[in-house]
Tab-separated table of C-alpha atoms in Angstrom:
chain	number	residue	atom	x	y	z
A	1	MET	CA	-16.748	10.548	-29.908
A	2	LYS	CA	-16.736	13.089	-32.721
A	3	THR	CA	-13.019	13.618	-32.272
A	4	GLU	CA	-12.267	9.916	-32.590
A	5	ALA	CA	-14.525	9.598	-35.645
A	6	ARG	CA	-12.782	12.495	-37.387
A	7	LEU	CA	-9.398	11.016	-36.517
A	8	PHE	CA	-10.211	7.623	-38.025
A	9	TYR	CA	-11.874	9.153	-41.094
A	10	GLY	CA	-8.788	11.315	-41.649
A	11	ILE	CA	-6.428	8.364	-41.333
A	12	GLY	CA	-8.644	6.367	-43.717
A	13	ILE	CA	-8.526	9.145	-46.321
A	14	PHE	CA	-4.748	9.353	-45.964
A	15	ILE	CA	-4.408	5.594	-46.458
A	16	LEU	CA	-6.621	5.782	-49.564
A	17	LEU	CA	-4.314	8.480	-50.920
A	18	VAL	CA	-1.298	6.264	-50.207
A	19	PHE	CA	-3.172	3.382	-51.877
A	20	ALA	CA	-3.664	5.432	-55.057
A	21	ILE	CA	-0.002	6.474	-55.172
A	22	TYR	CA	1.176	2.933	-54.408
A	23	THR	CA	-1.056	1.438	-57.096
A	24	PHE	CA	0.078	4.015	-59.665
A	25	PHE	CA	3.751	3.322	-59.083
A	26	THR	CA	3.391	-0.462	-59.003
A	27	MET	CA	1.372	-0.407	-62.251
A	28	ARG	CA	4.346	1.149	-63.980
A	29	ASP	CA	6.503	-1.816	-62.980
A	30	ALA	CA	7.020	-4.568	-65.539
A	31	ARG	CA	5.527	-7.180	-63.192
A	32	GLY	CA	2.244	-5.278	-62.780
A	33	ILE	CA	0.321	-4.368	-59.660
A	34	GLU	CA	1.654	-5.901	-56.463
A	35	PRO	CA	-1.458	-7.534	-54.938
A	36	VAL	CA	-0.404	-7.888	-51.299
A	37	GLY	CA	0.362	-4.225	-50.732
A	38	VAL	CA	-2.765	-3.099	-52.571
A	39	ALA	CA	-4.984	-5.458	-50.587
A	40	GLY	CA	-3.306	-4.521	-47.307
A	41	LEU	CA	-3.778	-0.805	-47.899
A	42	LEU	CA	-7.414	-1.255	-48.936
A	43	LEU	CA	-8.193	-3.407	-45.906
A	44	THR	CA	-6.474	-0.927	-43.587
A	45	ALA	CA	-8.471	1.960	-45.052
A	46	GLY	CA	-11.663	-0.073	-44.706
A	47	LEU	CA	-10.909	-0.799	-41.063
A	48	CYS	CA	-10.299	2.907	-40.398
A	49	PHE	CA	-13.614	3.819	-42.021
A	50	MET	CA	-15.435	1.124	-40.019
A	51	CYS	CA	-13.950	2.450	-36.770
A	52	GLY	CA	-14.855	6.014	-37.754
A	53	PHE	CA	-18.414	4.932	-38.569
A	54	PHE	CA	-18.709	3.140	-35.220
A	55	PHE	CA	-17.464	6.181	-33.309
A	56	SER	CA	-19.788	8.534	-35.190
A	57	LEU	CA	-22.791	6.284	-34.434
A	58	SER	CA	-21.749	5.958	-30.785
A	59	GLY	CA	-21.325	9.719	-30.560
A	60	LYS	CA	-24.862	10.295	-31.809
A	61	LYS	CA	-26.354	7.823	-29.325
A	62	SER	CA	-24.468	9.039	-26.239
A	63	ASP	CA	-24.380	12.384	-24.471
A	64	PRO	CA	-21.722	14.848	-25.658
A	65	ARG	CA	-18.434	14.523	-23.844
A	66	PRO	CA	-16.231	17.412	-22.704
A	67	ASP	CA	-13.587	16.549	-25.323
A	68	ASP	CA	-16.121	17.177	-28.106
A	69	ASP	CA	-16.550	20.808	-27.026
A	70	PRO	CA	-14.150	23.015	-29.040
A	71	ASP	CA	-14.225	25.657	-26.278
A	72	GLY	CA	-13.802	23.091	-23.499
A	73	GLU	CA	-11.305	23.493	-20.690
A	74	ILE	CA	-9.187	20.856	-18.986
A	75	SER	CA	-11.090	21.500	-15.758
A	76	ASP	CA	-14.286	20.284	-17.478
A	77	VAL	CA	-12.910	16.752	-17.387
A	78	GLU	CA	-12.681	16.197	-13.658
A	79	GLY	CA	-13.318	13.190	-11.528
A	80	ASP	CA	-12.274	9.582	-11.413
A	81	PHE	CA	-11.756	7.768	-14.673
A	82	GLY	CA	-11.011	4.402	-13.174
A	83	PHE	CA	-8.486	2.779	-10.916
A	84	PHE	CA	-4.784	2.670	-11.606
A	85	ALA	CA	-2.175	0.732	-9.628
A	86	PRO	CA	1.009	2.829	-9.869
A	87	HIS	CA	3.306	0.321	-8.160
A	88	SER	CA	2.265	-2.880	-9.912
A	89	TRP	CA	4.922	-5.199	-11.332
A	90	TRP	CA	2.434	-7.495	-13.062
A	91	PRO	CA	2.282	-5.541	-16.351
A	92	LEU	CA	6.054	-5.910	-16.659
A	93	ILE	CA	5.856	-9.675	-16.127
A	94	LEU	CA	3.002	-9.934	-18.634
A	95	ALA	CA	4.918	-7.872	-21.211
A	96	PHE	CA	7.980	-10.060	-20.699
A	97	GLY	CA	5.833	-13.169	-21.246
A	98	CYS	CA	4.337	-11.679	-24.433
A	99	ALA	CA	7.795	-10.762	-25.702
A	100	LEU	CA	9.061	-14.285	-25.029
A	101	VAL	CA	6.089	-15.843	-26.826
A	102	MET	CA	6.582	-13.596	-29.878
A	103	PHE	CA	10.309	-14.297	-29.810
A	104	GLY	CA	9.525	-18.006	-29.704
A	105	ALA	CA	7.158	-17.710	-32.663
A	106	ALA	CA	9.973	-16.123	-34.660
A	107	VAL	CA	12.845	-18.353	-33.513
A	108	GLY	CA	11.472	-21.699	-32.411
A	109	TRP	CA	8.193	-23.095	-31.151
A	110	TRP	CA	9.885	-24.793	-28.200
A	111	ILE	CA	10.499	-21.316	-26.730
A	112	VAL	CA	6.753	-20.634	-26.949
A	113	ILE	CA	6.034	-23.736	-24.892
A	114	ILE	CA	8.598	-22.736	-22.272
A	115	SER	CA	7.426	-19.106	-22.108
A	116	MET	CA	3.662	-19.746	-21.905
A	117	PRO	CA	3.723	-20.196	-18.098
A	118	VAL	CA	5.294	-16.730	-17.740
A	119	LEU	CA	2.521	-15.282	-19.892
A	120	VAL	CA	-0.248	-17.087	-17.998
A	121	ILE	CA	1.184	-16.208	-14.573
A	122	GLY	CA	1.501	-12.552	-15.606
A	123	ALA	CA	-2.091	-12.410	-16.872
A	124	ILE	CA	-3.514	-14.129	-13.795
A	125	GLY	CA	-1.373	-12.049	-11.438
A	126	TRP	CA	-2.457	-8.772	-13.009
A	127	THR	CA	-6.119	-9.814	-13.103
A	128	PHE	CA	-6.256	-10.915	-9.474
A	129	GLU	CA	-3.772	-8.385	-8.082
A	130	PHE	CA	-6.230	-6.824	-5.644
A	131	PHE	CA	-8.117	-9.994	-4.702
A	132	ARG	CA	-6.181	-10.870	-1.574
A	133	GLY	CA	-7.229	-11.776	1.934
A	134	GLU	CA	-11.002	-11.697	2.417
A	135	ASP	CA	-11.546	-10.745	-1.240
A	136	SER	CA	-9.547	-13.671	-2.608
A	137	VAL	CA	-11.128	-16.017	-5.079
């Protein structure tokens, strides 16, 4: 978790640097500071620092992982890390449904209504992909 905490802290510092540069250059404009960009950059930096703080606290509470060891080898991270279905078509259907819904939000709400069944079917299909036969719900 130390690696993730450092990553988010680094991104947060970078965004604060961008915030300072952005604020400096918008102050020089005749219209003054642009509030939306300033607020967006500050909120993004705050979110990065919150994530970094969460990961640093989680790293202190949990056992050290192999990725936190600077001298660690790839072979230290062996074993199963979960189950992956390599031949599943459901993520593609779900992504298509999400794309249609976002397209509908941009173009017309009637497309959202038409595309919601694709989204729901994709989500249900992917969730219950391996519950067939005796294991079915």
